[in-house]
Amino acid sequence: MHQMTLAEIARGLADKKFSSEELTKVLLARITQLDPQLNSFISLTEELALEQAKAADARRANGESGALLGAPIAHKDLFCTQGIRTSCGSKMLDNFKAPYDATVVSKLAAAGTVTLGKTNMDEFAMGSANESSWYGAVKNPWNLEHVPGGSSGGSAAAVAARLLPAATATDTGGSIRQPAAFTNLTGLKPTYGRVSRWGMIAYASSLDQGGPLARTAEDCAILLQGMAGFDPNDSTSIDEPVPDYAAGLNGSLQGLRIGVPKEYFGAGLDPRIADLIQNSIKELQKLGAVIKEISLPNMQHAIPAYYVIAPAEASSNLSRFDGVRFGHRCEDPKNLEDLYKRSRGEGFGAEVQRRIMVGAYALSAGYYDAYYLKAQKIRRLVKNDFMAAFNEVDIILGPTTPNPAWKLGAKNSDPVAAYLEDVYTITANLAGLPGLSMPAGFVDGLPVGVQLLAPYFQEGRLLNVAHQYQLNTDWHTRTPTGF
Ligand code: GLN
């Protein structure tokens, strides 16, 4: 039962082959049995899950239908869930029970999803390895000595290990696509503004975007359908109609113009990954796509710009965690300053503190022009590169990551080494574009992802291309041994 995709579950429920309650029980038992190896969950919500599953079964019995009605999922632990701990992977919020549901959570609940739990993540979504979580590192089910990617590593490891069919995640600089690549999943970061950020705890507000992590493009289409849409509670939400993503999966790729940036294949890319990307290009050519070399000349400046902008926004967003209103508070504060200092010093981990300091520095008088303003100018250049490229091509293709998943601990002493791994993903966040990662093969038994980028609001095009690719390849069907 645990091998089913969301699409298969929807068919099985509609055909009354099993109930949502039965499936939920199987998956909860599987999580209890297998998750100790992975650490992919921070909280399990068994009671809520069984309640929601029974309610979904009752709705089906009353004649209701829907692809998500009775579908078991989990939420990354930065989506607020009413009455349930929403920790953001941090000691700071270990005791925080959200007073309301995030829009993503309430929309999916209304569609009938069953919440099995809240997944582990890098603290405040800062990281690429899921090692900065206060709840401990998450392991990659493909090799338990390797990282699953981050920051949505819990969602990725759980779905890859078949603990559940799909999960929500967020992507500020790659946190959906990179863990998807590292664990052989399909993950989609939508256009900035496509999915509401209301109730999604902020890391860097101008970059953060929620999206689906699943095994197939078809399942990403199903989950995105339940997440996307205008939300008056989010001032950056965009009032654009949401297309029927599942209906668009079968479009022909004949004549699709794929741009391959020459900058993507420079030094730093594992040559074995480069080969797998070439194979995926050939596969898409067989389906009728036309390949064109393009250039994204400002890509080289994206990492430094991102690692100024994201920490700057984080330093501002995280100022609300002061030990006064919610979250961790130190014992016996001597005075207000002592309360702030010790609460924040104890509540935040090293990576979060590093970023707050970098961000506060970049925003301070005298340095603002030199760092923050400069980074914003680069951000515009990166966007202009994409706009020029999309005049010539329909999608852009390349690797999702320069290397496969590294060993746990391998980059802990050198944060910049980890930052460099984000080279292919962060440009989409700087520009606000949608991006998808899908399985493209293996290197030393570890999964490799190919990334597709599209113009604004062309999530449907990404899902269509990925679905057609998956109808003709079987990388996405491979299961990690032991799961
Ligand atoms: N690795 C990037 C960072 O640490 C991206 C994280 C994310 O997308 N949340 O900022």
Tab-separated table of C-alpha atoms and ligand atoms in Angstrom:
chain	number	residue	atom	x	y	z
A	1	MET	CA	0.000	0.000	0.000
A	2	HIS	CA	2.820	2.413	0.859
A	3	GLN	CA	4.145	2.235	-2.707
A	4	MET	CA	1.183	4.090	-4.171
A	5	THR	CA	1.451	7.558	-5.639
A	6	LEU	CA	-1.155	10.244	-4.941
A	7	ALA	CA	-2.741	9.516	-8.325
A	8	GLU	CA	-2.964	5.792	-7.537
A	9	ILE	CA	-4.366	6.516	-4.072
A	10	ALA	CA	-7.055	8.752	-5.578
A	11	ARG	CA	-8.068	5.968	-7.987
A	12	GLY	CA	-8.045	3.327	-5.242
A	13	LEU	CA	-10.183	5.480	-2.946
A	14	ALA	CA	-12.621	6.290	-5.746
A	15	ASP	CA	-12.896	2.560	-6.604
A	16	LYS	CA	-13.389	1.723	-2.891
A	17	LYS	CA	-10.382	-0.640	-2.925
A	18	PHE	CA	-9.433	0.693	0.536
A	19	SER	CA	-10.446	3.546	2.797
A	20	SER	CA	-8.410	6.575	3.755
A	21	GLU	CA	-8.538	5.356	7.356
A	22	GLU	CA	-6.964	1.990	6.409
A	23	LEU	CA	-4.250	3.666	4.372
A	24	THR	CA	-3.561	6.200	7.119
A	25	LYS	CA	-3.091	3.425	9.685
A	26	VAL	CA	-0.664	1.571	7.401
A	27	LEU	CA	1.418	4.701	6.841
A	28	LEU	CA	1.431	5.738	10.513
A	29	ALA	CA	2.678	2.267	11.449
A	30	ARG	CA	5.326	2.461	8.741
A	31	ILE	CA	6.524	5.850	9.994
A	32	THR	CA	6.752	4.539	13.567
A	33	GLN	CA	8.715	1.528	12.381
A	34	LEU	CA	11.115	3.155	9.895
A	35	ASP	CA	11.504	6.820	10.758
A	36	PRO	CA	13.934	6.275	13.653
A	37	GLN	CA	16.534	5.535	10.933
A	38	LEU	CA	15.806	8.777	9.080
A	39	ASN	CA	14.585	11.352	11.636
A	40	SER	CA	12.350	12.878	8.974
A	41	PHE	CA	9.496	13.846	11.319
A	42	ILE	CA	9.535	16.376	14.161
A	43	SER	CA	5.941	15.651	15.188
A	44	LEU	CA	3.481	12.900	14.346
A	45	THR	CA	-0.195	13.889	14.413
A	46	GLU	CA	-1.860	10.480	14.657
A	47	GLU	CA	-5.094	11.634	16.256
A	48	LEU	CA	-5.655	14.426	13.775
A	49	ALA	CA	-4.769	12.093	10.891
A	50	LEU	CA	-7.309	9.455	11.880
A	51	GLU	CA	-9.970	12.114	12.424
A	52	GLN	CA	-9.289	13.653	9.000
A	53	ALA	CA	-9.185	10.219	7.315
A	54	LYS	CA	-12.566	9.264	8.763
A	55	ALA	CA	-14.014	12.602	7.705
A	56	ALA	CA	-12.649	12.119	4.167
A	57	ASP	CA	-14.136	8.629	3.991
A	58	ALA	CA	-17.491	10.043	5.100
A	59	ARG	CA	-17.307	12.763	2.438
A	60	ARG	CA	-16.616	10.125	-0.233
A	61	ALA	CA	-19.499	8.007	1.069
A	62	ASN	CA	-21.683	11.080	0.565
A	63	GLY	CA	-20.736	11.229	-3.091
A	64	GLU	CA	-17.912	13.780	-2.939
A	65	SER	CA	-14.782	13.197	-4.987
A	66	GLY	CA	-11.447	14.930	-5.492
A	67	ALA	CA	-7.858	13.916	-6.097
A	68	LEU	CA	-6.815	14.975	-2.592
A	69	LEU	CA	-9.861	13.715	-0.688
A	70	GLY	CA	-8.373	11.251	1.809
A	71	ALA	CA	-4.779	11.658	0.619
A	72	PRO	CA	-2.161	11.339	3.391
A	73	ILE	CA	0.497	14.055	3.404
A	74	ALA	CA	2.761	15.886	5.847
A	75	HIS	CA	3.704	19.530	6.230
A	76	LYS	CA	7.165	20.974	6.529
A	77	ASP	CA	7.366	22.237	10.092
A	78	LEU	CA	7.289	25.898	9.137
A	79	PHE	CA	3.665	25.850	7.992
A	80	CYS	CA	1.587	26.951	10.965
A	81	THR	CA	-0.812	24.249	12.150
A	82	GLN	CA	-3.410	25.284	14.692
A	83	GLY	CA	-2.843	23.784	18.126
A	84	ILE	CA	0.101	21.731	16.887
A	85	ARG	CA	3.769	22.478	17.474
A	86	THR	CA	5.252	24.485	14.596
A	87	SER	CA	8.951	24.485	15.410
A	88	CYS	CA	10.718	25.633	12.240
A	89	GLY	CA	13.431	23.161	13.244
A	90	SER	CA	14.457	25.483	16.073
A	91	LYS	CA	14.760	25.335	19.826
A	92	MET	CA	13.361	28.871	19.662
A	93	LEU	CA	9.943	27.523	18.646
A	94	ASP	CA	10.062	24.103	20.294
A	95	ASN	CA	7.208	25.165	22.588
A	96	PHE	CA	5.238	27.083	19.936
A	97	LYS	CA	1.757	25.869	19.084
A	98	ALA	CA	0.428	27.936	16.221
A	99	PRO	CA	-2.865	29.717	16.968
A	100	TYR	CA	-4.024	29.339	13.338
A	101	ASP	CA	-3.469	27.294	10.173
A	102	ALA	CA	-1.342	28.580	7.299
A	103	THR	CA	-3.374	29.148	4.127
A	104	VAL	CA	-1.609	26.177	2.499
A	105	VAL	CA	-2.613	23.982	5.439
A	106	SER	CA	-6.250	25.100	5.501
A	107	LYS	CA	-6.605	24.871	1.701
A	108	LEU	CA	-5.242	21.325	1.666
A	109	ALA	CA	-7.353	20.335	4.664
A	110	ALA	CA	-10.452	21.649	2.885
A	111	ALA	CA	-9.505	19.537	-0.145
A	112	GLY	CA	-9.539	16.540	2.194
A	113	THR	CA	-5.874	15.778	2.864
A	114	VAL	CA	-4.859	13.825	5.937
A	115	THR	CA	-1.974	15.332	7.922
A	116	LEU	CA	0.305	12.579	9.238
A	117	GLY	CA	2.744	14.972	10.860
A	118	LYS	CA	5.222	17.817	10.610
A	119	THR	CA	8.535	17.169	8.879
A	120	ASN	CA	12.059	17.977	9.977
A	121	MET	CA	13.916	20.856	8.344
A	122	ASP	CA	17.002	23.020	8.604
A	123	GLU	CA	16.551	25.573	11.366
A	124	PHE	CA	14.434	28.421	9.968
A	125	ALA	CA	14.977	26.839	6.508
A	126	MET	CA	18.629	27.898	6.460
A	127	GLY	CA	20.738	25.171	4.939
A	128	SER	CA	21.234	22.672	2.156
A	129	ALA	CA	21.796	19.509	4.175
A	130	ASN	CA	19.177	19.391	6.926
A	131	GLU	CA	21.948	19.277	9.479
A	132	SER	CA	21.110	22.565	11.193
A	133	SER	CA	17.837	21.306	12.700
A	134	TRP	CA	17.667	21.496	16.482
A	135	TYR	CA	15.943	18.088	16.285
A	136	GLY	CA	18.993	16.499	14.700
A	137	ALA	CA	20.091	15.737	11.154
A	138	VAL	CA	17.893	13.880	8.678
A	139	LYS	CA	19.426	10.891	6.841
A	140	ASN	CA	19.148	10.176	3.142
A	141	PRO	CA	17.239	6.898	2.575
A	142	TRP	CA	19.482	6.155	-0.440
A	143	ASN	CA	22.484	6.034	1.866
A	144	LEU	CA	22.070	6.691	5.564
A	145	GLU	CA	25.562	8.174	5.783
A	146	HIS	CA	24.618	10.967	3.389
A	147	VAL	CA	22.522	14.115	3.765
A	148	PRO	CA	19.062	14.286	2.164
A	149	GLY	CA	19.546	17.917	1.127
A	150	GLY	CA	17.829	20.837	2.740
A	151	SER	CA	16.148	22.719	3.977
A	152	SER	CA	13.107	20.513	3.232
A	153	GLY	CA	15.118	17.368	3.989
A	154	GLY	CA	12.482	15.826	6.265
A	155	SER	CA	9.741	16.065	3.652
A	156	ALA	CA	12.125	14.675	1.016
A	157	ALA	CA	13.485	11.755	3.071
A	158	ALA	CA	9.984	10.745	4.186
A	159	VAL	CA	8.549	10.727	0.665
A	160	ALA	CA	11.618	9.026	-0.826
A	161	ALA	CA	11.414	6.277	1.824
A	162	ARG	CA	7.740	5.717	0.969
A	163	LEU	CA	6.588	6.767	4.414
A	164	LEU	CA	3.965	8.817	2.612
A	165	PRO	CA	3.236	9.790	-1.012
A	166	ALA	CA	3.857	13.550	-0.914
A	167	ALA	CA	4.588	16.480	1.368
A	168	THR	CA	4.627	20.237	1.389
A	169	ALA	CA	7.949	22.067	1.331
A	170	THR	CA	9.351	25.542	0.783
A	171	ASP	CA	12.089	26.899	-1.444
A	172	THR	CA	13.991	30.128	-0.701
A	173	GLY	CA	17.126	29.240	-2.632
A	174	GLY	CA	16.552	25.636	-3.663
A	175	SER	CA	15.042	23.892	-0.652
A	176	ILE	CA	12.435	22.001	-2.667
A	177	ARG	CA	14.486	21.243	-5.790
A	178	GLN	CA	17.802	20.332	-4.149
A	179	PRO	CA	16.419	17.744	-1.674
A	180	ALA	CA	14.263	16.406	-4.536
A	181	ALA	CA	17.459	15.881	-6.546
A	182	PHE	CA	19.279	14.269	-3.590
A	183	THR	CA	16.484	11.781	-2.853
A	184	ASN	CA	15.164	10.914	-6.355
A	185	LEU	CA	11.952	12.943	-6.119
A	186	THR	CA	10.122	15.467	-8.227
A	187	GLY	CA	9.830	18.872	-6.571
A	188	LEU	CA	8.363	22.122	-7.803
A	189	LYS	CA	9.068	25.666	-6.671
A	190	PRO	CA	6.211	27.747	-8.050
A	191	THR	CA	6.363	31.329	-9.300
A	192	TYR	CA	6.774	33.785	-6.421
A	193	GLY	CA	3.221	34.708	-5.431
A	194	ARG	CA	1.556	31.559	-6.780
A	195	VAL	CA	1.247	29.882	-3.362
A	196	SER	CA	0.262	31.892	-0.289
A	197	ARG	CA	2.963	32.592	2.285
A	198	TRP	CA	0.421	33.417	4.987
A	199	GLY	CA	1.221	31.313	8.029
A	200	MET	CA	4.459	30.093	6.488
A	201	ILE	CA	7.162	31.208	8.930
A	202	ALA	CA	9.349	33.661	7.031
A	203	TYR	CA	13.028	33.169	6.277
A	204	ALA	CA	13.561	35.631	3.399
A	205	SER	CA	10.182	37.025	2.421
A	206	SER	CA	11.016	38.121	-1.117
A	207	LEU	CA	12.387	34.666	-1.985
A	208	ASP	CA	10.307	32.136	0.028
A	209	GLN	CA	7.766	30.058	-1.849
A	210	GLY	CA	5.864	26.919	-0.867
A	211	GLY	CA	5.435	23.984	-3.194
A	212	PRO	CA	5.006	20.220	-3.532
A	213	LEU	CA	7.509	17.374	-3.097
A	214	ALA	CA	6.395	14.029	-4.518
A	215	ARG	CA	7.638	11.108	-6.560
A	216	THR	CA	6.121	12.106	-9.895
A	217	ALA	CA	5.244	15.224	-11.839
A	218	GLU	CA	1.656	14.001	-11.882
A	219	ASP	CA	1.582	14.003	-8.068
A	220	CYS	CA	3.191	17.448	-7.945
A	221	ALA	CA	0.374	18.640	-10.214
A	222	ILE	CA	-2.223	17.183	-7.845
A	223	LEU	CA	-0.663	18.682	-4.713
A	224	LEU	CA	0.060	22.070	-6.302
A	225	GLN	CA	-3.581	22.274	-7.376
A	226	GLY	CA	-4.558	22.188	-3.708
A	227	MET	CA	-1.907	24.736	-2.642
A	228	ALA	CA	-2.003	27.404	-5.347
A	229	GLY	CA	-4.253	30.430	-5.608
A	230	PHE	CA	-4.776	34.027	-4.600
A	231	ASP	CA	-4.850	34.828	-0.894
A	232	PRO	CA	-5.914	38.284	0.288
A	233	ASN	CA	-3.998	37.612	3.535
A	234	ASP	CA	-0.664	37.609	1.661
A	235	SER	CA	0.167	40.969	0.112
A	236	THR	CA	2.540	39.318	-2.378
A	237	SER	CA	0.024	36.701	-3.487
A	238	ILE	CA	-0.889	37.171	-7.160
A	239	ASP	CA	-4.448	37.119	-8.414
A	240	GLU	CA	-3.959	34.891	-11.449
A	241	PRO	CA	-6.311	32.033	-12.296
A	242	VAL	CA	-4.980	28.572	-11.378
A	243	PRO	CA	-5.011	26.275	-14.403
A	244	ASP	CA	-5.990	22.603	-14.232
A	245	TYR	CA	-2.469	21.204	-13.862
A	246	ALA	CA	-3.417	17.538	-14.259
A	247	ALA	CA	-5.273	18.297	-17.482
A	248	GLY	CA	-2.139	19.914	-18.939
A	249	LEU	CA	0.204	16.952	-18.371
A	250	ASN	CA	-0.320	15.310	-21.735
A	251	GLY	CA	0.618	18.132	-24.086
A	252	SER	CA	3.039	17.167	-26.876
A	253	LEU	CA	6.656	18.306	-26.617
A	254	GLN	CA	6.954	18.593	-30.396
A	255	GLY	CA	8.833	21.785	-31.178
A	256	LEU	CA	9.397	22.681	-27.476
A	257	ARG	CA	12.444	24.976	-27.387
A	258	ILE	CA	14.798	24.001	-24.564
A	259	GLY	CA	17.563	26.395	-23.638
A	260	VAL	CA	20.742	24.968	-22.164
A	261	PRO	CA	22.899	27.692	-20.568
A	262	LYS	CA	26.566	27.307	-21.389
A	263	GLU	CA	27.498	28.656	-17.950
A	264	TYR	CA	25.909	25.577	-16.350
A	265	PHE	CA	28.631	23.242	-17.575
A	266	GLY	CA	31.725	24.954	-16.214
A	267	ALA	CA	34.195	23.801	-13.585
A	268	GLY	CA	32.559	22.672	-10.352
A	269	LEU	CA	30.011	20.387	-12.024
A	270	ASP	CA	30.616	16.685	-11.412
A	271	PRO	CA	31.275	15.334	-14.956
A	272	ARG	CA	29.130	12.283	-14.210
A	273	ILE	CA	26.195	14.599	-13.520
A	274	ALA	CA	26.955	16.462	-16.758
A	275	ASP	CA	26.659	13.137	-18.624
A	276	LEU	CA	23.301	12.343	-17.044
A	277	ILE	CA	22.016	15.797	-17.975
A	278	GLN	CA	23.085	15.159	-21.585
A	279	ASN	CA	21.128	11.882	-21.488
A	280	SER	CA	18.019	13.684	-20.293
A	281	ILE	CA	18.439	16.197	-23.118
A	282	LYS	CA	18.587	13.332	-25.648
A	283	GLU	CA	15.456	11.829	-24.120
A	284	LEU	CA	13.574	15.105	-24.541
A	285	GLN	CA	14.881	15.476	-28.117
A	286	LYS	CA	13.366	12.079	-28.903
A	287	LEU	CA	10.048	13.520	-27.733
A	288	GLY	CA	10.342	16.366	-30.224
A	289	ALA	CA	12.107	19.077	-28.222
A	290	VAL	CA	14.624	21.365	-29.939
A	291	ILE	CA	17.811	22.268	-28.057
A	292	LYS	CA	19.394	25.689	-28.147
A	293	GLU	CA	22.510	26.905	-26.343
A	294	ILE	CA	21.829	30.067	-24.370
A	295	SER	CA	23.767	32.287	-21.977
A	296	LEU	CA	23.008	33.562	-18.469
A	297	PRO	CA	26.030	35.858	-18.103
A	298	ASN	CA	25.293	37.121	-14.586
A	299	MET	CA	24.840	33.713	-13.028
A	300	GLN	CA	28.306	33.869	-11.452
A	301	HIS	CA	27.182	36.785	-9.248
A	302	ALA	CA	24.043	35.076	-7.956
A	303	ILE	CA	25.475	33.286	-4.915
A	304	PRO	CA	27.084	36.368	-3.350
A	305	ALA	CA	23.939	38.412	-4.061
A	306	TYR	CA	21.673	35.755	-2.553
A	307	TYR	CA	23.850	35.368	0.541
A	308	VAL	CA	23.475	39.094	1.205
A	309	ILE	CA	19.758	39.438	0.429
A	310	ALA	CA	18.555	36.283	2.195
A	311	PRO	CA	20.418	36.961	5.472
A	312	ALA	CA	19.382	40.644	5.340
A	313	GLU	CA	15.721	39.683	5.155
A	314	ALA	CA	16.248	36.941	7.730
A	315	SER	CA	17.831	39.339	10.221
A	316	SER	CA	14.732	41.491	9.960
A	317	ASN	CA	12.213	38.614	10.007
A	318	LEU	CA	13.835	36.894	12.969
A	319	SER	CA	13.915	40.029	15.117
A	320	ARG	CA	10.419	39.100	16.318
A	321	PHE	CA	11.841	36.168	18.282
A	322	ASP	CA	12.865	38.164	21.328
A	323	GLY	CA	11.771	35.956	24.207
A	324	VAL	CA	8.878	38.280	24.988
A	325	ARG	CA	5.910	37.296	22.858
A	326	PHE	CA	6.458	33.677	21.899
A	327	GLY	CA	9.116	31.047	21.681
A	328	HIS	CA	12.031	30.332	23.961
A	329	ARG	CA	12.653	32.562	26.982
A	330	CYS	CA	15.784	32.307	29.105
A	331	GLU	CA	15.584	31.531	32.835
A	332	ASP	CA	15.639	34.403	35.351
A	333	PRO	CA	16.512	37.359	33.105
A	334	LYS	CA	18.289	40.141	35.017
A	335	ASN	CA	16.823	42.902	32.843
A	336	LEU	CA	15.335	43.427	29.370
A	337	GLU	CA	18.650	43.381	27.548
A	338	ASP	CA	19.683	40.186	29.306
A	339	LEU	CA	16.302	38.670	28.348
A	340	TYR	CA	16.835	39.482	24.651
A	341	LYS	CA	20.458	38.388	24.578
A	342	ARG	CA	20.116	35.094	26.374
A	343	SER	CA	16.765	34.117	24.861
A	344	ARG	CA	18.118	34.625	21.342
A	345	GLY	CA	21.542	33.218	22.159
A	346	GLU	CA	20.011	30.044	23.579
A	347	GLY	CA	17.111	29.731	21.126
A	348	PHE	CA	18.965	30.118	17.815
A	349	GLY	CA	21.575	27.692	16.512
A	350	ALA	CA	24.952	28.632	15.001
A	351	GLU	CA	23.884	28.904	11.342
A	352	VAL	CA	20.901	31.097	12.186
A	353	GLN	CA	23.066	33.360	14.360
A	354	ARG	CA	25.650	33.607	11.573
A	355	ARG	CA	23.022	34.731	9.100
A	356	ILE	CA	21.439	37.251	11.466
A	357	MET	CA	24.871	38.813	11.971
A	358	VAL	CA	25.692	38.876	8.243
A	359	GLY	CA	22.283	40.313	7.454
A	360	ALA	CA	22.345	42.978	10.161
A	361	TYR	CA	25.831	43.996	9.001
A	362	ALA	CA	24.782	44.249	5.350
A	363	LEU	CA	21.824	46.440	6.307
A	364	SER	CA	23.688	48.743	8.680
A	365	ALA	CA	24.307	52.397	7.872
A	366	GLY	CA	27.448	52.761	5.783
A	367	TYR	CA	27.345	49.190	4.482
A	368	TYR	CA	23.843	49.203	3.059
A	369	ASP	CA	24.885	50.741	-0.280
A	370	ALA	CA	27.967	48.586	-0.621
A	371	TYR	CA	26.251	45.272	0.063
A	372	TYR	CA	22.474	45.252	0.136
A	373	LEU	CA	21.884	47.748	-2.649
A	374	LYS	CA	24.563	46.160	-4.811
A	375	ALA	CA	23.012	42.735	-4.286
A	376	GLN	CA	19.615	44.082	-5.344
A	377	LYS	CA	21.164	45.421	-8.545
A	378	ILE	CA	22.635	42.001	-9.274
A	379	ARG	CA	19.232	40.520	-8.611
A	380	ARG	CA	17.809	42.665	-11.397
A	381	LEU	CA	20.611	41.615	-13.781
A	382	VAL	CA	19.897	37.948	-13.039
A	383	LYS	CA	16.227	38.507	-13.816
A	384	ASN	CA	17.079	40.378	-17.035
A	385	ASP	CA	19.231	37.427	-18.166
A	386	PHE	CA	16.235	35.125	-17.793
A	387	MET	CA	13.876	37.527	-19.551
A	388	ALA	CA	16.254	37.678	-22.521
A	389	ALA	CA	16.615	33.880	-22.562
A	390	PHE	CA	12.863	33.301	-22.464
A	391	ASN	CA	12.492	35.413	-25.605
A	392	GLU	CA	14.261	32.568	-27.386
A	393	VAL	CA	13.289	29.388	-25.526
A	394	ASP	CA	10.296	27.866	-23.724
A	395	ILE	CA	12.161	26.244	-20.856
A	396	ILE	CA	15.706	26.209	-19.506
A	397	LEU	CA	17.327	22.899	-18.568
A	398	GLY	CA	20.383	22.019	-16.509
A	399	PRO	CA	21.585	20.183	-13.428
A	400	THR	CA	19.805	20.859	-10.135
A	401	THR	CA	23.023	20.493	-8.135
A	402	PRO	CA	26.724	20.382	-9.014
A	403	ASN	CA	27.302	17.262	-6.878
A	404	PRO	CA	25.272	14.380	-5.482
A	405	ALA	CA	24.390	14.281	-1.770
A	406	TRP	CA	27.486	14.664	0.391
A	407	LYS	CA	28.321	12.765	3.555
A	408	LEU	CA	26.817	13.902	6.837
A	409	GLY	CA	29.154	16.398	8.438
A	410	ALA	CA	31.297	16.869	5.312
A	411	LYS	CA	30.619	20.596	4.958
A	412	ASN	CA	29.967	21.512	8.570
A	413	SER	CA	33.239	23.308	9.156
A	414	ASP	CA	32.938	25.439	6.010
A	415	PRO	CA	29.567	27.143	5.503
A	416	VAL	CA	30.689	28.746	2.230
A	417	ALA	CA	31.346	25.299	0.722
A	418	ALA	CA	27.686	24.501	1.359
A	419	TYR	CA	26.531	27.868	-0.033
A	420	LEU	CA	28.326	27.114	-3.321
A	421	GLU	CA	26.188	24.001	-3.799
A	422	ASP	CA	23.163	26.283	-4.390
A	423	VAL	CA	24.586	27.652	-7.640
A	424	TYR	CA	21.913	26.257	-9.975
A	425	THR	CA	18.854	26.807	-7.815
A	426	ILE	CA	19.078	30.296	-6.290
A	427	THR	CA	18.762	32.240	-9.558
A	428	ALA	CA	15.117	31.141	-9.905
A	429	ASN	CA	14.377	32.580	-6.444
A	430	LEU	CA	16.189	35.831	-7.181
A	431	ALA	CA	14.081	36.187	-10.346
A	432	GLY	CA	10.881	34.736	-8.822
A	433	LEU	CA	10.607	32.100	-11.581
A	434	PRO	CA	9.135	28.602	-11.275
A	435	GLY	CA	11.542	25.656	-11.255
A	436	LEU	CA	11.250	21.890	-11.070
A	437	SER	CA	13.717	19.119	-10.305
A	438	MET	CA	13.130	15.561	-11.513
A	439	PRO	CA	15.116	12.319	-11.274
A	440	ALA	CA	17.701	11.842	-14.033
A	441	GLY	CA	19.874	8.915	-12.914
A	442	PHE	CA	22.404	7.900	-10.280
A	443	VAL	CA	26.058	8.501	-9.420
A	444	ASP	CA	27.616	6.023	-6.946
A	445	GLY	CA	24.119	4.892	-5.977
A	446	LEU	CA	23.028	8.450	-5.169
A	447	PRO	CA	20.246	10.177	-7.122
A	448	VAL	CA	20.848	13.062	-9.537
A	449	GLY	CA	18.273	15.676	-10.552
A	450	VAL	CA	17.717	17.643	-13.722
A	451	GLN	CA	16.267	21.121	-13.280
A	452	LEU	CA	13.735	22.800	-15.570
A	453	LEU	CA	12.948	26.525	-15.336
A	454	ALA	CA	10.051	28.291	-17.057
A	455	PRO	CA	8.648	31.817	-17.448
A	456	TYR	CA	6.347	33.241	-14.760
A	457	PHE	CA	3.223	31.176	-14.076
A	458	GLN	CA	4.269	28.398	-16.452
A	459	GLU	CA	4.226	25.714	-13.731
A	460	GLY	CA	1.955	23.763	-16.064
A	461	ARG	CA	4.640	23.687	-18.746
A	462	LEU	CA	7.214	22.351	-16.285
A	463	LEU	CA	4.837	19.641	-15.099
A	464	ASN	CA	3.936	18.737	-18.680
A	465	VAL	CA	7.586	18.325	-19.716
A	466	ALA	CA	8.443	16.372	-16.561
A	467	HIS	CA	5.410	14.099	-16.957
A	468	GLN	CA	6.263	13.295	-20.578
A	469	TYR	CA	9.860	12.604	-19.546
A	470	GLN	CA	8.641	10.307	-16.775
A	471	LEU	CA	6.380	8.390	-19.159
A	472	ASN	CA	9.544	7.547	-21.106
A	473	THR	CA	12.079	6.992	-18.300
A	474	ASP	CA	11.973	5.002	-15.074
A	475	TRP	CA	14.442	6.840	-12.807
A	476	HIS	CA	11.595	8.216	-10.694
A	477	THR	CA	10.257	4.706	-10.001
A	478	ARG	CA	13.462	3.473	-8.297
A	479	THR	CA	13.099	2.775	-4.581
A	480	PRO	CA	15.898	2.995	-1.997
A	481	THR	CA	16.929	-0.406	-0.606
A	482	GLY	CA	15.481	-1.090	2.823
A	483	PHE	CA	12.423	1.093	2.216
B	1	GLN	N1	20.510	26.565	0.873
B	1	GLN	C1	19.866	27.837	0.798
B	1	GLN	C2	20.050	28.589	2.089
B	1	GLN	O1	20.589	28.042	2.980
B	1	GLN	C3	18.412	27.699	0.471
B	1	GLN	C4	17.553	27.309	1.598
B	1	GLN	C5	16.097	27.358	1.256
B	1	GLN	O2	15.719	27.319	0.071
B	1	GLN	N2	15.274	27.462	2.268
B	1	GLN	O3	19.671	29.706	2.228
